[in-house]
Short mmCIF file of C-alpha atoms in Angstrom, two decimals:
data_model
loop_
_atom_site.label_atom_id
_atom_site.label_comp_id
_atom_site.label_asym_id
_atom_site.label_seq_id
_atom_site.Cartn_x
_atom_site.Cartn_y
_atom_site.Cartn_z
CA MET T 1 -29.56 -3.80 19.10
CA SER T 2 -32.70 -4.35 20.90
CA THR T 3 -35.86 -5.92 18.94
CA SER T 4 -38.19 -4.71 21.40
CA PRO T 5 -41.49 -3.26 19.91
CA THR T 6 -41.84 0.30 19.84
CA PRO T 7 -44.64 2.33 19.29
CA MET T 8 -43.60 2.71 15.79
CA GLN T 9 -42.96 -1.25 15.47
CA ARG T 10 -45.97 -3.38 16.99
CA PRO T 11 -45.91 -7.20 16.75
CA ASP T 12 -48.47 -8.96 14.08
CA CYS T 13 -51.86 -10.32 15.70
CA TYR T 14 -51.33 -13.62 16.64
CA ARG T 15 -54.77 -14.77 15.08
CA HIS T 16 -54.11 -12.55 11.61
CA ALA T 17 -50.50 -12.82 10.26
CA GLY T 18 -49.47 -9.81 8.43
CA ARG T 19 -52.22 -7.64 10.19
CA THR T 20 -50.65 -5.08 12.98
CA SER T 21 -51.70 -5.61 16.70
CA SER T 22 -53.28 -2.77 18.55
CA VAL T 23 -53.45 -4.16 22.20
CA VAL T 24 -51.94 -7.33 24.05
CA CYS T 25 -54.71 -9.63 25.49
CA ALA T 26 -55.75 -8.88 29.18
CA ARG T 27 -55.55 -12.58 30.08
CA CYS T 28 -52.98 -14.30 28.13
CA ASP T 29 -50.60 -11.26 26.97
CA ARG T 30 -50.77 -11.99 23.42
CA PRO T 31 -50.94 -9.17 20.66
CA ILE T 32 -54.36 -8.87 18.95
CA CYS T 33 -55.69 -6.46 16.24
CA THR T 34 -58.89 -4.40 16.45
CA ASP T 35 -61.10 -7.33 14.88
CA CYS T 36 -60.17 -9.71 17.82
CA MET T 37 -60.53 -7.23 20.61
CA ILE T 38 -63.46 -8.28 22.70
CA GLN T 39 -64.12 -6.01 25.74
CA ALA T 40 -63.98 -7.62 29.13
CA SER T 41 -64.48 -6.24 32.58
CA VAL T 42 -60.97 -5.46 32.48
CA GLY T 43 -59.36 -4.45 29.49
CA TRP T 44 -59.25 -6.38 26.26
CA GLN T 45 -59.35 -10.02 25.61
CA CYS T 46 -58.83 -12.32 22.45
CA PRO T 47 -61.68 -14.50 21.38
CA GLU T 48 -59.99 -17.66 22.65
CA CYS T 49 -59.47 -16.30 26.22
CA VAL T 50 -63.33 -15.05 25.98
CA ARG T 51 -64.67 -18.48 25.33
CA GLN T 52 -62.43 -19.92 28.06
CA GLY T 53 -63.98 -17.31 30.56
CA ALA T 54 -67.43 -17.91 29.05
CA LYS T 55 -67.57 -21.45 30.80
CA THR T 56 -67.37 -20.07 34.23
CA SER T 57 -69.06 -16.61 33.59
CA ARG T 58 -72.18 -15.47 35.51
CA THR T 59 -75.90 -16.31 33.83
CA ILE T 60 -79.19 -14.45 34.10
CA ARG T 61 -82.70 -15.67 33.92
CA PRO T 62 -84.83 -14.21 31.20
CA PHE T 63 -88.33 -13.64 32.18
CA ALA T 64 -87.38 -15.00 35.81
CA SER T 65 -87.68 -18.39 34.16
CA GLY T 66 -85.55 -21.03 36.22
CA SER T 67 -85.21 -23.67 33.69
CA MET T 68 -83.43 -21.52 31.19
CA ARG T 69 -80.01 -19.90 31.73
CA ALA T 70 -78.40 -17.39 29.06
CA ALA T 71 -74.88 -17.83 27.89
CA VAL T 72 -74.96 -13.97 27.09
CA GLY T 73 -73.85 -10.69 28.73
CA THR T 74 -75.07 -9.92 31.92
CA ASN T 75 -73.87 -6.32 31.95
CA PRO T 76 -75.69 -3.82 29.59
CA THR T 77 -73.59 -2.27 27.17
CA PRO T 78 -73.67 1.25 26.11
CA LEU T 79 -75.60 0.96 22.78
CA VAL T 80 -78.15 -1.27 24.53
CA ILE T 81 -78.88 1.17 27.10
CA ALA T 82 -78.97 3.87 24.60
CA ILE T 83 -81.54 2.09 22.42
CA VAL T 84 -83.74 1.21 25.68
CA ILE T 85 -83.56 4.99 26.55
CA ILE T 86 -84.49 5.97 23.09
CA ASN T 87 -87.41 3.64 22.94
CA ALA T 88 -88.62 4.95 26.34
CA LEU T 89 -88.31 8.45 25.32
CA VAL T 90 -90.33 7.78 22.36
CA PHE T 91 -93.06 5.92 24.18
CA VAL T 92 -93.51 8.94 26.53
CA ALA T 93 -93.43 11.25 23.60
CA SER T 94 -95.99 9.08 21.85
CA GLY T 95 -98.34 9.34 24.70
CA PHE T 96 -97.65 6.08 25.86
CA GLY T 97 -99.00 4.36 22.47
CA LYS T 98 -101.66 6.90 21.78
CA VAL T 99 -103.80 5.96 18.81
CA SER T 100 -103.28 8.79 16.81
CA VAL T 101 -99.63 8.55 17.06
CA ILE T 102 -99.31 5.19 16.02
CA ASP T 103 -101.88 5.69 13.02
CA ARG T 104 -99.57 8.64 12.02
CA PHE T 105 -96.22 6.94 12.21
CA GLY T 106 -96.69 3.40 12.54
CA GLU T 107 -95.97 0.87 9.48
CA VAL T 108 -99.22 1.22 7.45
CA PRO T 109 -98.44 -0.63 4.19
CA PHE T 110 -100.61 1.04 1.56
CA LEU T 111 -99.77 4.39 3.04
CA ILE T 112 -96.12 3.45 2.40
CA HIS T 113 -96.71 2.58 -1.06
CA ASP T 114 -99.71 4.72 -2.20
CA PHE T 115 -98.23 7.83 -0.71
CA HIS T 116 -94.63 7.04 -0.43
CA GLN T 117 -94.28 7.41 3.28
CA TYR T 118 -91.31 5.18 3.48
CA TYR T 119 -89.99 6.81 6.76
CA ARG T 120 -92.92 4.77 8.39
CA LEU T 121 -90.70 1.59 7.97
CA PHE T 122 -88.08 3.12 10.26
CA ASP T 123 -90.38 4.99 12.56
CA ALA T 124 -92.27 1.82 13.68
CA MET T 125 -89.15 0.36 15.21
CA PHE T 126 -89.08 2.60 18.04
CA LEU T 127 -93.17 2.91 18.65
CA HIS T 128 -95.09 0.60 21.12
CA LEU T 129 -98.68 0.21 21.95
CA ASN T 130 -98.23 -0.05 25.80
CA PHE T 131 -96.30 -0.78 28.96
CA GLN T 132 -96.54 -4.55 28.37
CA HIS T 133 -95.36 -4.22 24.82
CA ILE T 134 -92.22 -2.03 25.38
CA LEU T 135 -91.50 -3.91 28.56
CA PHE T 136 -91.26 -7.33 26.96
CA ASN T 137 -89.08 -5.97 24.22
CA MET T 138 -86.73 -3.91 26.24
CA ILE T 139 -86.28 -7.24 28.59
CA THR T 140 -85.47 -9.38 25.69
CA LEU T 141 -83.32 -6.58 24.36
CA VAL T 142 -81.24 -6.31 27.33
CA ILE T 143 -80.78 -10.05 27.61
CA ILE T 144 -79.59 -10.65 23.91
CA GLY T 145 -78.17 -7.32 22.95
CA PRO T 146 -74.94 -7.16 25.23
CA ALA T 147 -73.43 -10.19 23.75
CA CYS T 148 -74.30 -9.21 20.28
CA GLU T 149 -72.75 -5.85 20.83
CA VAL T 150 -69.55 -7.35 22.08
CA MET T 151 -69.27 -9.75 19.54
CA LEU T 152 -70.18 -7.68 16.45
CA GLY T 153 -68.57 -4.48 17.58
CA ARG T 154 -70.61 -1.04 17.89
CA VAL T 155 -70.76 -0.09 14.29
CA ARG T 156 -71.88 -3.64 13.02
CA PHE T 157 -74.35 -3.91 16.02
CA VAL T 158 -76.27 -0.77 15.11
CA ALA T 159 -76.38 -1.69 11.36
CA LEU T 160 -77.44 -5.05 12.13
CA TYR T 161 -80.06 -3.72 14.45
CA LEU T 162 -81.67 -1.15 12.14
CA VAL T 163 -81.35 -3.15 8.80
CA GLY T 164 -82.75 -6.41 10.77
CA GLY T 165 -85.67 -4.31 12.10
CA LEU T 166 -86.09 -2.93 8.30
CA GLY T 167 -86.19 -6.50 7.36
CA GLY T 168 -89.02 -7.54 9.45
CA GLY T 169 -90.93 -4.41 8.42
CA VAL T 170 -90.49 -5.45 4.73
CA LEU T 171 -91.71 -8.95 5.03
CA SER T 172 -94.52 -7.64 6.92
CA TYR T 173 -95.38 -5.19 4.29
CA LEU T 174 -95.22 -7.93 1.79
CA LEU T 175 -97.15 -10.54 3.04
CA GLY T 176 -99.37 -8.76 5.90
CA PRO T 177 -102.75 -7.00 5.73
CA ASP T 178 -102.00 -3.71 3.86
CA ASN T 179 -104.41 -1.64 6.14
CA ALA T 180 -102.85 -2.61 9.69
CA ALA T 181 -100.52 -0.36 11.70
CA GLY T 182 -97.54 -2.21 12.65
CA VAL T 183 -94.87 -0.84 15.49
CA GLY T 184 -92.41 -2.38 17.80
CA ALA T 185 -88.82 -3.17 18.17
CA SER T 186 -89.48 -7.14 18.04
CA GLY T 187 -88.49 -7.34 14.36
CA ALA T 188 -84.84 -5.87 15.38
CA ILE T 189 -84.49 -7.84 18.48
CA PHE T 190 -85.35 -10.85 16.31
CA ALA T 191 -82.69 -9.90 13.96
CA LEU T 192 -80.29 -9.93 17.37
CA MET T 193 -81.43 -13.26 18.19
CA GLY T 194 -80.69 -14.73 14.92
CA ALA T 195 -77.33 -12.89 14.83
CA TYR T 196 -76.42 -14.30 18.35
CA VAL T 197 -77.17 -17.94 17.07
CA VAL T 198 -74.91 -17.36 13.97
CA LEU T 199 -72.32 -15.80 15.82
CA ALA T 200 -72.26 -18.38 18.68
CA ARG T 201 -72.01 -21.31 16.63
CA ARG T 202 -69.23 -19.96 14.55
CA ARG T 203 -67.36 -18.93 17.55
CA GLY T 204 -67.69 -21.56 19.79
CA VAL T 205 -69.71 -19.79 22.22
CA PRO T 206 -72.65 -21.46 24.23
CA LEU T 207 -75.99 -20.91 22.71
CA GLY T 208 -77.80 -20.93 25.99
CA PRO T 209 -81.62 -20.50 25.56
CA VAL T 210 -81.63 -18.34 22.68
CA PRO T 211 -82.76 -20.92 20.15
CA ALA T 212 -85.34 -21.96 22.83
CA LEU T 213 -86.53 -18.58 22.94
CA ILE T 214 -86.95 -18.10 19.22
CA VAL T 215 -88.80 -21.37 18.74
CA ILE T 216 -91.12 -20.55 21.80
CA ASN T 217 -91.94 -17.10 20.34
CA LEU T 218 -92.43 -18.26 16.69
CA PHE T 219 -94.65 -21.05 18.00
CA PHE T 220 -97.27 -18.83 19.86
CA ASP T 221 -96.81 -16.10 17.01
CA VAL T 222 -98.06 -18.75 14.49
CA VAL T 223 -100.96 -20.35 16.62
CA GLY T 224 -102.15 -16.80 17.49
CA ALA T 225 -101.86 -17.41 21.28
CA LEU T 226 -100.61 -13.90 21.59
CA GLY T 227 -103.43 -11.86 19.75
CA ASN T 228 -102.12 -9.34 17.19
CA VAL T 229 -98.71 -10.33 17.34
CA ASP T 230 -97.00 -9.55 13.91
CA TRP T 231 -94.82 -12.85 13.66
CA LEU T 232 -94.09 -11.87 9.95
CA ALA T 233 -92.03 -8.98 11.21
CA HIS T 234 -90.32 -11.58 13.65
CA VAL T 235 -89.25 -14.03 10.89
CA GLY T 236 -88.24 -11.13 8.44
CA GLY T 237 -85.93 -9.92 11.45
CA LEU T 238 -84.50 -13.15 12.03
CA LEU T 239 -83.63 -13.91 8.73
CA VAL T 240 -82.09 -10.78 7.84
CA GLY T 241 -80.12 -10.39 11.00
CA ALA T 242 -78.81 -14.13 10.64
CA GLY T 243 -77.84 -13.48 7.24
CA LEU T 244 -75.76 -10.17 8.27
CA ALA T 245 -74.27 -11.68 11.26
CA PHE T 246 -73.00 -14.44 9.08
CA GLY T 247 -71.34 -11.81 6.47
CA TYR T 248 -70.11 -10.01 9.34
CA ASP T 249 -68.39 -12.84 10.79
CA ALA T 250 -66.61 -13.97 7.57
CA THR T 251 -65.15 -10.82 6.85
CA THR T 252 -63.63 -10.62 10.28
CA ARG T 253 -61.24 -13.59 9.11
CA LEU T 254 -59.58 -11.46 6.32
CA ARG T 255 -56.41 -10.22 6.71
CA SER T 256 -56.89 -6.85 5.42
CA GLN T 257 -58.65 -4.32 7.47
CA ILE T 258 -59.75 -2.28 4.31
CA GLN T 259 -61.45 -5.35 2.63
CA THR T 260 -63.34 -6.26 6.05
CA ILE T 261 -64.50 -2.51 6.26
CA SER T 262 -65.55 -2.33 2.47
CA LEU T 263 -67.40 -5.77 2.44
CA ASP T 264 -69.13 -4.66 5.39
CA VAL T 265 -70.28 -1.59 4.08
CA ALA T 266 -71.08 -3.18 0.77
CA SER T 267 -73.21 -6.27 2.64
CA THR T 268 -75.12 -3.69 4.68
CA ALA T 269 -75.99 -1.36 2.04
CA GLY T 270 -76.64 -4.04 -0.51
CA THR T 271 -79.13 -5.54 1.87
CA THR T 272 -80.86 -2.08 2.58
CA ALA T 273 -81.05 -1.43 -0.87
CA ILE T 274 -82.70 -4.79 -1.87
CA LEU T 275 -85.06 -4.21 0.90
CA PHE T 276 -86.27 -0.67 -0.27
CA LEU T 277 -86.49 -2.01 -3.92
CA LEU T 278 -88.93 -4.66 -2.85
CA VAL T 279 -90.88 -1.96 -1.02
CA VAL T 280 -90.74 0.35 -4.13
CA ALA T 281 -91.46 -2.34 -6.69
CA ILE T 282 -94.21 -4.41 -5.02
CA ALA T 283 -97.46 -3.07 -3.96
CA PRO T 284 -98.77 -4.57 -0.45
CA GLY T 285 -101.23 -7.47 -1.01
CA HIS T 286 -99.61 -8.36 -4.34
CA VAL T 287 -97.57 -11.25 -2.72
CA ASN T 288 -100.56 -13.38 -1.28
CA ILE T 289 -99.62 -16.78 0.05
CA GLY T 290 -102.15 -16.85 2.54
CA PHE T 291 -100.80 -15.17 5.58
CA GLY T 292 -102.77 -11.80 5.38
#
């Protein structure tokens, strides 16, 4: 009797004993499960083969800087493209950052608290003040986003982007001025940068220029060289993104896919609930440590 695998009898993933494989790695032909599947230029590859390929993969230059080369994906991924398009459409619909639209939908802490306009925390992630604002945010997203989408998977990527952006808005709400209208995708993008650092360190992927981008941006934010940039939103997004990425990566090492999904949902929902409770329970300006 033949013991070759049939459609009803697939081999176990070589990285997760007891977990049925979905495909074989296009590079080494070893069976891998859905958590180990990483989309490559041709087919799916396992994490080990992706790490080996990263040593010889093409690089890109962020902001045309010759001194910094990114070890991140060079081809925009579907969700990154979708987010860029959504931001561009919202920018056009807002009248290219029209003041009245920013005042109506931007994150204004006292309006969120006094009038329970919680939707502003979400809307603000997709609004931008001018062409320069949206251009630099979208460039950074295209640089950082594809690698994060590949390492996280599409569902986790979207969850981290949105919850990370919310985390940036909440920190700005708690510690920033209560009457300033905050807008922009930078909190969510900083969440992706924090996630990339965590995932790269845990998976042995080159960090590239991402840590330097974080440090340089935060330095100029704090010293005020970039004017009215909301650095609190950057820090909030960075912390929430790094925390969620750590949790997501830890669950991929579990043998049970049901446990993985359950813990991912729990960590995402729990983080969102905590952020929402902070906004509901604390009025803006009541946590004042000298940042506002």
